[in-house]
XYZ file of C-alpha atoms in Angstrom:
326
model
C 124.958 68.258 95.120
C 122.435 66.264 93.024
C 120.003 68.228 90.670
C 117.139 67.120 93.017
C 118.757 68.669 95.939
C 119.386 71.934 94.096
C 115.708 72.088 93.247
C 114.665 71.579 96.819
C 116.957 74.202 98.156
C 115.640 76.677 95.389
C 111.908 75.946 96.418
C 112.679 76.206 100.064
C 114.360 79.405 100.202
C 113.141 81.267 97.141
C 110.428 84.004 97.224
C 109.818 86.822 94.892
C 113.118 88.356 93.808
C 115.302 87.067 96.368
C 116.698 83.671 97.325
C 119.106 82.037 99.952
C 121.939 80.558 97.678
C 123.932 77.495 98.505
C 127.134 79.495 98.751
C 125.490 81.858 101.312
C 127.080 81.327 104.921
C 123.718 82.020 106.669
C 120.825 79.452 106.891
C 117.132 79.935 107.604
C 116.173 77.314 110.260
C 112.494 78.379 110.620
C 109.827 80.045 108.484
C 106.651 81.610 109.873
C 103.888 83.117 107.727
C 101.438 86.086 108.785
C 98.523 85.668 108.938
C 98.766 81.963 108.288
C 100.593 80.926 111.522
C 99.978 83.965 113.628
C 97.404 86.824 113.384
C 99.754 89.490 114.860
C 103.558 90.050 114.094
C 104.370 90.600 117.676
C 102.887 87.235 118.611
C 105.098 85.654 115.850
C 108.153 87.274 117.338
C 107.268 86.511 120.917
C 106.020 82.923 120.573
C 107.635 81.681 117.129
C 111.154 82.964 117.303
C 113.473 81.130 119.686
C 115.156 83.046 122.219
C 118.953 83.725 121.902
C 119.124 81.812 118.626
C 121.983 81.872 116.389
C 119.908 80.571 113.447
C 117.816 82.620 111.267
C 113.937 82.813 111.418
C 111.988 84.200 108.417
C 108.696 85.831 109.086
C 106.695 86.461 105.820
C 103.928 89.048 105.855
C 101.196 88.853 103.492
C 100.358 92.217 101.630
C 98.105 94.409 103.512
C 98.040 96.971 106.338
C 99.055 95.943 109.816
C 97.986 98.264 112.668
C 100.328 97.363 115.529
C 103.665 98.344 117.249
C 106.471 95.721 116.992
C 109.248 95.514 119.663
C 112.294 93.389 119.244
C 114.796 93.368 121.916
C 118.234 91.613 122.641
C 116.474 88.317 123.559
C 115.374 87.839 119.817
C 117.940 87.879 117.180
C 118.411 86.669 113.732
C 115.110 87.699 112.381
C 114.120 88.414 108.884
C 110.916 90.206 108.304
C 109.769 90.084 104.704
C 106.872 91.821 103.134
C 105.345 91.845 99.799
C 106.806 95.251 98.837
C 106.888 98.518 100.320
C 103.840 99.701 98.565
C 101.958 96.509 99.423
C 102.923 95.633 103.048
C 102.502 98.444 105.478
C 103.048 98.501 109.247
C 101.309 101.535 110.722
C 100.842 103.083 114.183
C 99.874 106.413 115.532
C 102.109 107.539 118.421
C 104.202 110.540 119.749
C 106.182 111.777 122.742
C 109.617 112.768 123.724
C 109.996 109.503 125.679
C 109.393 107.086 123.027
C 107.254 104.136 124.107
C 105.562 103.067 120.901
C 106.334 103.237 117.143
C 105.575 100.910 114.135
C 108.984 99.310 114.622
C 111.207 99.506 117.710
C 114.510 97.603 117.731
C 115.927 97.900 121.185
C 119.368 96.212 121.454
C 118.165 93.822 118.700
C 121.118 92.062 116.755
C 121.118 90.523 113.353
C 117.933 91.851 111.890
C 116.778 92.208 108.225
C 113.622 93.728 106.879
C 112.698 93.697 103.092
C 109.637 95.126 101.300
C 107.845 96.742 104.247
C 106.751 100.481 104.870
C 106.725 101.558 108.430
C 104.385 104.468 108.920
C 103.617 106.719 111.807
C 100.208 108.559 111.011
C 100.315 111.041 113.806
C 101.139 114.263 111.829
C 99.607 113.377 108.452
C 96.327 115.483 109.119
C 98.428 118.658 109.365
C 100.580 118.010 106.201
C 98.851 120.964 104.295
C 100.393 123.434 106.615
C 103.917 122.138 106.591
C 105.041 124.313 103.783
C 104.274 127.438 105.652
C 105.978 126.746 109.065
C 109.417 125.742 109.940
C 108.187 123.183 112.553
C 104.628 122.718 111.000
C 103.122 122.229 114.415
C 104.480 118.532 114.160
C 105.055 116.470 117.145
C 107.827 113.702 117.352
C 106.388 110.748 115.470
C 108.969 107.940 115.032
C 108.299 105.363 112.430
C 111.229 103.082 113.363
C 113.785 103.080 116.070
C 116.732 101.162 115.119
C 119.118 100.219 117.900
C 121.386 97.042 117.672
C 124.004 95.571 115.769
C 124.239 94.262 112.186
C 120.781 95.650 111.060
C 119.848 95.935 107.402
C 116.817 97.276 105.541
C 116.209 96.533 101.689
C 113.554 98.250 99.710
C 111.594 99.476 102.723
C 109.753 102.659 103.462
C 109.868 105.025 106.420
C 107.057 107.547 106.605
C 106.225 110.196 109.054
C 106.775 113.966 109.446
C 109.059 114.657 112.318
C 111.847 112.201 113.444
C 110.785 109.651 110.917
C 113.881 107.195 111.346
C 115.585 107.049 114.626
C 118.994 105.521 113.510
C 119.855 105.244 117.295
C 122.950 103.203 117.570
C 124.870 100.298 115.961
C 126.100 99.217 112.456
C 123.360 99.483 109.909
C 122.691 99.293 106.140
C 119.721 101.011 104.308
C 119.716 99.898 100.656
C 117.130 101.109 98.128
C 114.823 102.625 100.749
C 112.287 105.442 100.658
C 112.416 107.854 103.607
C 109.830 110.732 103.973
C 109.643 113.442 106.445
C 110.072 117.175 107.524
C 112.138 117.819 110.560
C 115.086 115.698 111.435
C 113.732 112.810 109.595
C 116.803 110.767 109.782
C 118.339 111.284 113.343
C 120.428 109.523 115.891
C 124.028 108.085 116.563
C 124.024 105.200 114.099
C 127.286 104.103 112.127
C 125.115 103.611 108.926
C 125.251 103.575 105.206
C 122.247 104.699 103.069
C 122.701 103.371 99.565
C 120.466 104.182 96.615
C 117.788 105.790 98.843
C 115.069 108.162 97.913
C 114.614 111.012 100.479
C 111.354 112.980 100.217
C 111.145 116.077 102.073
C 107.626 117.223 102.670
C 108.246 120.558 104.219
C 110.838 123.238 105.019
C 112.988 121.613 107.706
C 116.132 119.336 108.235
C 116.993 116.127 106.489
C 119.507 114.700 109.053
C 120.376 115.230 112.780
C 123.293 113.091 113.339
C 124.493 112.739 117.062
C 128.311 111.740 117.089
C 129.752 112.950 120.320
C 133.411 112.631 120.161
C 136.230 112.782 117.632
C 136.999 109.049 118.537
C 133.350 107.970 117.984
C 132.931 105.998 114.569
C 129.495 107.024 114.104
C 128.081 108.930 111.102
C 125.482 108.790 108.201
C 126.943 108.037 104.653
C 124.546 108.669 101.858
C 125.688 106.939 98.618
C 123.702 107.567 95.331
C 120.750 109.220 97.342
C 118.063 111.151 95.480
C 116.725 114.206 97.417
C 113.418 115.683 96.326
C 110.115 117.060 97.472
C 109.284 120.427 99.216
C 111.774 122.932 100.503
C 113.697 124.981 101.184
C 115.406 122.369 103.566
C 118.668 121.986 105.230
C 120.631 118.790 104.519
C 121.288 118.480 108.178
C 121.872 120.011 111.591
C 124.085 119.041 114.573
C 122.560 116.828 117.030
C 125.980 116.238 118.752
C 129.237 118.129 119.005
C 131.110 116.016 116.294
C 128.150 115.292 114.040
C 129.065 113.639 110.718
C 127.228 113.273 107.540
C 128.359 112.582 104.027
C 126.554 112.907 100.733
C 128.419 110.925 98.000
C 127.479 110.934 94.280
C 123.895 111.984 95.211
C 121.370 114.007 93.297
C 119.553 117.062 94.804
C 116.477 118.755 93.563
C 116.195 122.356 94.092
C 115.011 122.281 97.429
C 118.220 122.669 99.501
C 118.915 125.875 101.294
C 122.064 127.689 99.846
C 123.877 127.441 103.165
C 123.086 123.664 103.180
C 123.933 122.882 106.898
C 123.247 124.393 110.391
C 125.507 123.965 113.366
C 122.801 125.228 115.858
C 125.323 126.443 118.482
C 127.822 123.624 118.061
C 131.440 124.483 117.116
C 131.389 124.212 113.345
C 135.036 123.333 113.062
C 134.191 120.018 114.948
C 131.500 119.014 112.720
C 132.042 116.821 109.371
C 129.540 117.801 106.777
C 130.519 117.015 103.188
C 128.989 116.645 99.846
C 131.280 114.884 97.230
C 130.448 114.460 93.551
C 126.777 115.486 93.939
C 124.663 116.746 91.103
C 121.360 118.558 90.476
C 120.062 121.982 91.070
C 120.413 121.799 94.677
C 124.046 120.587 94.624
C 125.582 124.048 94.026
C 127.997 124.609 96.886
C 129.038 128.037 96.136
C 127.062 129.557 98.929
C 127.353 126.692 101.386
C 128.523 127.427 104.974
C 132.209 128.305 104.975
C 132.934 125.244 107.316
C 131.652 122.666 104.921
C 134.351 119.980 104.794
C 136.333 119.438 101.561
C 136.858 115.663 101.582
C 137.766 115.043 97.921
C 140.746 112.859 97.828
C 141.347 112.494 101.569
C 141.878 109.529 103.819
C 138.671 110.269 105.565
C 136.534 110.115 102.521
C 138.411 106.734 101.586
C 137.407 105.385 105.167
C 133.795 106.533 105.045
C 133.211 104.903 101.570
C 135.078 101.605 102.540
C 133.848 98.564 104.453
C 136.055 99.854 107.372
C 133.397 102.343 108.408
C 130.488 100.139 108.943
C 131.277 96.471 107.790
C 134.864 95.862 109.141
C 133.806 92.511 110.540
C 132.210 91.412 107.277
C 128.662 91.215 108.814
C 126.748 92.240 105.684
C 128.353 89.379 103.776
C 127.482 86.871 106.623
C 123.829 87.712 106.440
C 121.416 86.140 104.006
C 121.449 87.696 100.481
C 118.750 89.380 98.505
C 118.973 89.140 94.769
């Protein structure tokens, strides 16, 4: 490749602190800017992204606050949504309900989706935050900031902010890297097969961090937290069972002194069927001497090796096949 061509590739696919390299197997066929090309993000998705495309479309969001709800379904795929940093580009909406109809971000059967540098915020409960430390449920209503359902979905340096049920990691193989997640009750929940790497988890009240829904011993789903940092307001549980075979691993993570001594809650499920484990964790909240007796000891086991390996959520190499962020 000539030096001129190399420069052109760099100029076309570089932005901020990431770029698409020549060696990358994925390619970006189209770029859209907000607000330059479209006034609303949903319009850019509906009108600007080709249906059933196997080529990537990059939608670049200028810094600012966007008040709208975004829906991406299986018709639209291979989308990159890139903001100007999670503190600068905020997608906000105020909604609630047991039957989710609206949230800042809704991925319903969407495949091959990437978001970087955006905060997704549901503002419903934030007027009541002052009371959360005094109530187990804080008078909070379900207020999802993002619903993630689909295959091969990744978030880099994104924020998810709400109170109850912040991040609905519903189903599929997902990666959350260097993200910030804030909530109170079940603020990471669902049946995803997901890795959370280098994420910050901010508890804003006495509640539960996770509620994982694995429903059979054959199901591959679970939440794996690698090098997470948990802090904020407590006391809080690391998780409670949302399904009879719920599975959550915290690995080499740091806990502030906000974790309840028992750590986990089976809430009526058979605790012998649950897989809750803490391996090589540190911090004042990482003392397991008073944890529930059914806490799994995974150190040195094949299950630990499996949960930490690409076989867990990247067995077909989808992460490597996506555009890279550097």
